[in-house]
Short mmCIF file of C-alpha atoms in Angstrom, two decimals:
data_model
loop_
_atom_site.label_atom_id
_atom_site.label_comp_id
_atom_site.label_asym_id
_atom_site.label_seq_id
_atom_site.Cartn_x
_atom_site.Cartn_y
_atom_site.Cartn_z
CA UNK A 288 0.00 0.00 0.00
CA UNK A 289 2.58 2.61 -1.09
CA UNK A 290 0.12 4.25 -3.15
CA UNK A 291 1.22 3.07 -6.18
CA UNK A 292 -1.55 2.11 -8.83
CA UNK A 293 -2.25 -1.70 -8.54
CA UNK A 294 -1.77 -3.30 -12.42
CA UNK A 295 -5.65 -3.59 -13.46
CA UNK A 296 -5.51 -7.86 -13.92
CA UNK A 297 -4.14 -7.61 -9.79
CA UNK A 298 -6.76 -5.29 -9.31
CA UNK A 299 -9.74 -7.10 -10.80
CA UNK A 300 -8.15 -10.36 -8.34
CA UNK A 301 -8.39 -8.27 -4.90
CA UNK A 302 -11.81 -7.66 -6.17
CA UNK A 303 -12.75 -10.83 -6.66
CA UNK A 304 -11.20 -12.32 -3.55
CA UNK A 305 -13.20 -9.56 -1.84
CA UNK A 306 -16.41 -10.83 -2.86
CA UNK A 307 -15.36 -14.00 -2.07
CA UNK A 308 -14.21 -13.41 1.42
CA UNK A 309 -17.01 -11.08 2.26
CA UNK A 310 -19.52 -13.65 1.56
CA UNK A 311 -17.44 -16.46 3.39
CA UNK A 312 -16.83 -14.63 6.07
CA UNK A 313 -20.71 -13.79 6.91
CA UNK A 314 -21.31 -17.28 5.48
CA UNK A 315 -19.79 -18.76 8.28
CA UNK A 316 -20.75 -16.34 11.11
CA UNK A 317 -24.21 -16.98 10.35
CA UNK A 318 -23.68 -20.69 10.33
CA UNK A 319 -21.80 -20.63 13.82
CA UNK A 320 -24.67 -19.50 14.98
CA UNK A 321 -27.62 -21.46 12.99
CA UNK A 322 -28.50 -23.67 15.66
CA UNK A 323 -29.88 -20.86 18.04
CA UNK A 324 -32.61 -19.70 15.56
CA UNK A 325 -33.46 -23.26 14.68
CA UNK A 326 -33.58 -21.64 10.95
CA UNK A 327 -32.97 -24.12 8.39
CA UNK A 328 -29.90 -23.08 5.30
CA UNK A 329 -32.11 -22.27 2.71
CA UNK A 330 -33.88 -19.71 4.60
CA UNK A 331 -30.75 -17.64 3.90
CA UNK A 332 -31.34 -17.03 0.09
CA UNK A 333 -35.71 -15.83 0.41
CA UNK A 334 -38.16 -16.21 2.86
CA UNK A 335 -42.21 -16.56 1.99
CA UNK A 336 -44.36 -13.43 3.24
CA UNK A 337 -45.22 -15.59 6.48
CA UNK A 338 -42.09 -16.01 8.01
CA UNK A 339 -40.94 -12.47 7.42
CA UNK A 340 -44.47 -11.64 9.95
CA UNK A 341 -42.79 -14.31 12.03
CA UNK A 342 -39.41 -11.97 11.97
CA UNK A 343 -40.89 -9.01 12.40
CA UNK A 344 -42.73 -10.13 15.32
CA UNK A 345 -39.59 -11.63 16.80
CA UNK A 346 -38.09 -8.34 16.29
CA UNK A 347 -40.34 -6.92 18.36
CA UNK A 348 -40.04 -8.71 21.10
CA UNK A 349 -35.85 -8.29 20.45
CA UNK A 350 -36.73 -4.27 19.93
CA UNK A 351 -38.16 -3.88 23.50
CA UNK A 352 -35.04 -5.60 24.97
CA UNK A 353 -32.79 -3.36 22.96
CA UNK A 354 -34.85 0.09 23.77
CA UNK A 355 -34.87 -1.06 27.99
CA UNK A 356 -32.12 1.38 29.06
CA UNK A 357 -32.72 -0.29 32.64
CA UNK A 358 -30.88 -3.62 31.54
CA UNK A 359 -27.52 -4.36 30.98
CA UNK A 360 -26.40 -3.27 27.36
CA UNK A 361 -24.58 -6.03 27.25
CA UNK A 362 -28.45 -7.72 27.36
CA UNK A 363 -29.27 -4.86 25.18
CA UNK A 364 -26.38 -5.77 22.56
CA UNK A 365 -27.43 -9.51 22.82
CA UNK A 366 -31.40 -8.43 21.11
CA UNK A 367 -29.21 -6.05 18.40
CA UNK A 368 -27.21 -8.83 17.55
CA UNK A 369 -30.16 -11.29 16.87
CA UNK A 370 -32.28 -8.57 14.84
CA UNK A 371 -29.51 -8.31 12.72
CA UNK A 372 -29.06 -12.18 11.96
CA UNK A 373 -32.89 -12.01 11.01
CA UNK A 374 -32.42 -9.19 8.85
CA UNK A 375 -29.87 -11.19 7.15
CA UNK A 376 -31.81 -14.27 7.10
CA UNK A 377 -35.15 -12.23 6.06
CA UNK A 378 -33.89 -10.44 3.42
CA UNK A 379 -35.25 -7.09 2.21
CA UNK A 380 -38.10 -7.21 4.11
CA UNK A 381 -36.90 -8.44 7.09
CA UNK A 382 -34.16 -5.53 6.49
CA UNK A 383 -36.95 -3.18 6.43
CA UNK A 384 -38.18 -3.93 10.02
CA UNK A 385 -34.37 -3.98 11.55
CA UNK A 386 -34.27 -0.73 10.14
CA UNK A 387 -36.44 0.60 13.17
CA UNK A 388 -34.01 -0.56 15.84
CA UNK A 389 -30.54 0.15 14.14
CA UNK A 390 -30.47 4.51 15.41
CA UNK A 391 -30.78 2.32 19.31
CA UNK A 392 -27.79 0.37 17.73
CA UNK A 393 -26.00 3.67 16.78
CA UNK A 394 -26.50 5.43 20.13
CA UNK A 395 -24.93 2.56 21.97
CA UNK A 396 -22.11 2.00 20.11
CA UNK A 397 -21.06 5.92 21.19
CA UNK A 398 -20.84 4.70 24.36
CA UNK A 399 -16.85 4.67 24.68
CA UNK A 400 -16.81 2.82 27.75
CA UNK A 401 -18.37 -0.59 26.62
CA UNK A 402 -16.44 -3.74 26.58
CA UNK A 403 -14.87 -5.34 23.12
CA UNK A 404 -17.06 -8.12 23.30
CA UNK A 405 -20.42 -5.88 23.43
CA UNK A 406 -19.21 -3.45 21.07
CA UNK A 407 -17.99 -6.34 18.15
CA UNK A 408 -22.14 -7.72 19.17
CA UNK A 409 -23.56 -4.47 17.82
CA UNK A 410 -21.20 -4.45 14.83
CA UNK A 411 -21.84 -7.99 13.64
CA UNK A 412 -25.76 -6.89 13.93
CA UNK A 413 -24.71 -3.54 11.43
CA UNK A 414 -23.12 -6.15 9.02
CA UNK A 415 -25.82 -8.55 8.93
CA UNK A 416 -28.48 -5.95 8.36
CA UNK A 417 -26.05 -3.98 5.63
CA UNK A 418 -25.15 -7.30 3.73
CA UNK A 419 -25.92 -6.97 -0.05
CA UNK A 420 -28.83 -4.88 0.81
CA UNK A 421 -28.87 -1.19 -0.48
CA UNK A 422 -31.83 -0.07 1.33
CA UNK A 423 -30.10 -0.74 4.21
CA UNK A 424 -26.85 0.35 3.65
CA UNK A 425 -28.30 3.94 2.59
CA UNK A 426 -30.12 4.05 6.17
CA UNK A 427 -26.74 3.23 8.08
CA UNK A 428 -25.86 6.36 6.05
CA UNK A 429 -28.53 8.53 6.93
CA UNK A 430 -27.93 7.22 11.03
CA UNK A 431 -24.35 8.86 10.86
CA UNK A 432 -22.74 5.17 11.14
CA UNK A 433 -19.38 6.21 8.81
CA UNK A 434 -18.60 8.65 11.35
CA UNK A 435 -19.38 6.74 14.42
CA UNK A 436 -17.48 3.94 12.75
CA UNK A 437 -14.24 5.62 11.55
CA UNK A 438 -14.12 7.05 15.37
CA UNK A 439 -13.14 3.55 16.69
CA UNK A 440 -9.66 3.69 14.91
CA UNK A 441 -8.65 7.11 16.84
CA UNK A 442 -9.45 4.78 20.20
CA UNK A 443 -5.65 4.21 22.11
CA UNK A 444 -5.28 1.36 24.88
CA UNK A 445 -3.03 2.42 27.45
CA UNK A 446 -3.05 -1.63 29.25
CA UNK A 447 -0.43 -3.37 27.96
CA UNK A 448 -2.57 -6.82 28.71
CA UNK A 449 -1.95 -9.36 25.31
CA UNK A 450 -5.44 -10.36 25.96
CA UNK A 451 -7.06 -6.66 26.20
CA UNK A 452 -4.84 -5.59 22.83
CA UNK A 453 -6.08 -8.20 21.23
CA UNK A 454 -9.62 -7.30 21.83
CA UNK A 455 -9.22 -3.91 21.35
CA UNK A 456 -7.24 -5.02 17.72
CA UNK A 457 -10.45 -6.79 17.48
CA UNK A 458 -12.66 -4.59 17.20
CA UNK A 459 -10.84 -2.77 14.53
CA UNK A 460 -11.07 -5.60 12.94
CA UNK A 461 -14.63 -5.98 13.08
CA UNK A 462 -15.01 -2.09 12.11
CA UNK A 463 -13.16 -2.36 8.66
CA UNK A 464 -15.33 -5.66 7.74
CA UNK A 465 -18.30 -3.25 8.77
CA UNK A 466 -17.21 -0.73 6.26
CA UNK A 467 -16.46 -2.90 3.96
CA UNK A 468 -19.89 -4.71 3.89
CA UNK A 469 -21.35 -0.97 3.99
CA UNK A 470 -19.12 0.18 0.88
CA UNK A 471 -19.83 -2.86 -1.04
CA UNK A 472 -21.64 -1.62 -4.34
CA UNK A 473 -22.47 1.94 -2.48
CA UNK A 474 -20.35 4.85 -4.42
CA UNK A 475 -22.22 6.99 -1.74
CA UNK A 476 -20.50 5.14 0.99
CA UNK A 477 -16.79 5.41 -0.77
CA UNK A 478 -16.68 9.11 -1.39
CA UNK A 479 -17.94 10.17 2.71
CA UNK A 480 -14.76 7.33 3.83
CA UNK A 481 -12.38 9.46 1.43
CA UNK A 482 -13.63 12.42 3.16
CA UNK A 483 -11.61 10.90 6.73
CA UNK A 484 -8.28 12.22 6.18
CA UNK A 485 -6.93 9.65 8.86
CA UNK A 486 -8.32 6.55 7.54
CA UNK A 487 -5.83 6.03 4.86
CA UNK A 488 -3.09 5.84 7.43
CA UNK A 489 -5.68 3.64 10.13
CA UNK A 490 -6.39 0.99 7.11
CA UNK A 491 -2.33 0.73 6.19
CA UNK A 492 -1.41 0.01 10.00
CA UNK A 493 -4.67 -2.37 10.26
CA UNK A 494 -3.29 -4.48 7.26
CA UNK A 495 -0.12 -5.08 8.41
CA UNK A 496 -1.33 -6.91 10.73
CA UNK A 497 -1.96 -10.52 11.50
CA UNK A 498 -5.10 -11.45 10.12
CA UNK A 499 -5.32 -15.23 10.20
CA UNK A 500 -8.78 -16.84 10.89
CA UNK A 501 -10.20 -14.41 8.85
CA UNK A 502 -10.91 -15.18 4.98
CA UNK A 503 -9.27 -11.73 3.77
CA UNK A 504 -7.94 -9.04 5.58
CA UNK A 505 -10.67 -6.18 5.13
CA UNK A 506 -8.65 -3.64 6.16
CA UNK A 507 -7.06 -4.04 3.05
CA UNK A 508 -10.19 -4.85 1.09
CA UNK A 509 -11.19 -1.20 2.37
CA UNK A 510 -8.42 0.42 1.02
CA UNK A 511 -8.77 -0.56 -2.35
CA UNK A 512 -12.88 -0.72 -2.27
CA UNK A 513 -12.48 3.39 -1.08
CA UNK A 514 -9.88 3.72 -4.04
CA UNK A 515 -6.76 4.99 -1.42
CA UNK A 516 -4.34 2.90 -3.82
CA UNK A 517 -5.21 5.24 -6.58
CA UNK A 518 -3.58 8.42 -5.05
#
C-alpha cells in the first residue's frame, strides 16, 4: 500500500477475492450460529411473506429488549445482535423492520466505555443488516454510522494486557469488515470514507497486521474498495 496504482488484472483479483471473502466470512458467522434460531440453510437465500411476519414479530419482542435502558447493554447488545441475523436471514423485508431498531444500535455504540465483546455484538448486527442490501446500507448512512465507525480507529489502549490488545485489535477488525460490507456496491458510501483524512493511514497500519482466521484481511479490502491505492 505505497500508493502506487495496482496493475488492473491484480486489481480485478483483490476484487474478486473480496467478494469471495465477504460472503465467506458472513457465510460462516451466520452458520456458527444457525442452531440458536433453529432456521434451516435455505432460509438464507428468500423467505415466503409468512415467516418475514414471524421476523418481524420476533423483532419486536428483540426491539423492546434493545430500547430497555434499565438492563444491561450487554443484554441490550445480545437483542441487536439477533435482529440483525434475522435481517440477514429475512432479506429485504426483514431488512426493512431492523431498520427501526438500528439509530438504538447507533447510540450505543457511542458509548466509549463498553467492553470489546459488546461493542464487536452491535457491529456484527450492522453487518448482517447492511449485507448486499442497499436499502439498508443507505439508512446506516442517513444514522451517521461512517462517522461513528471511523471514530473507533482514533481509540488508544493504554493496558499493555496481550489479551485486552487483542480485543481492542479486534474490534478494529470488526469495524473495517463493517465498512467494507457498507461500501460494497455503495459509491455513496466510498466518497464520505475518502472524506476521513486519517483513515488512509488507520487501514495501512490495520493491514499489516496478522489477520489469520479471517478469509481476507478487510482492512485491506477497504483500502482498495475506497480507491486509497489510486492516489
Amino acid at each position: 500500500m505505497d500508493g502506487a496504482q495496482a496493475p488492473p488484472v491484480q486489481f480485478l483479483a483483490r476484487v474478486c477475492r473480496y467478494f469471495v471473502g465477504l460472503y465467506q466470512c458472513l457465510q460462516n458467522f451466520w452458520s456458527s450460529r444457525i442452531r440458536a434460531f433453529s432456521v434451516k440453510k435455505e432460509e438464507e437465500e428468500r423467505l415466503p411473506a409468512a415467516e418475514n411476519i414471524f421476523h418481524k414479530e420476533k423483532m419486536v419482542v428483540l426491539g423492546q429488549v434493545l430500547k430497555n435502558k434499565s438492563l444491561a447493554v450487554e443484554n441490550r447488545a445480545q437483542a441487536a445482535y439477533q435482529i440483525g441475523l434475522l435481517a440477514f436471514t429475512g432479506g429485504p423485508t426483514a431488512g426493512s423492520f431492523a431498520a427501526e431498531y438500528m439509530k438504538d444500535v447507533a447510540l450505543l455504540l457511542q458509548n466509549r466505555r463498553m467492553a470489546p465483546k459488546t461493542r464487536i455484538l452491535l457491529l456484527q448486527s450492522v453487518a448482517c443488516w447492511c449485507y448486499l442490501d442497499p436499502a439498508s446500507q443507505r439508512q446506516a448512512q442517513a444514522l451517521r454510522f461512517v462517522p461513528i465507525l471511523t471514530a473507533f480507529f482514533e481509540d488508544s489502549l493504554e493496558s499493555t494486557s496481550k489479551s485486552e490488545v487483542n480485543s481492542h485489535l479486534l474490534v478494529k477488525f470488526w469495524t473495517c469488515y463493517v465498512l467494507s460490507v457498507m461500501t460494497c456496491n455503495n459509491a455513496a458510501f466510498m466518497e464520505e470514507l475518502k472524506e476521513h483524512n486519517a483513515l488512509r493511514g488507520h487501514l495501512q497500519l490495520l493491514a499489516s497486521e496478522n489477520w489469520n482466521g479471517w478469509p481476507e484481511n478487510f482492512a485491506q479490502v477497504l483500502y482498495f474498495l475506497i480507491g486509497f491505492h489510486r492516489n
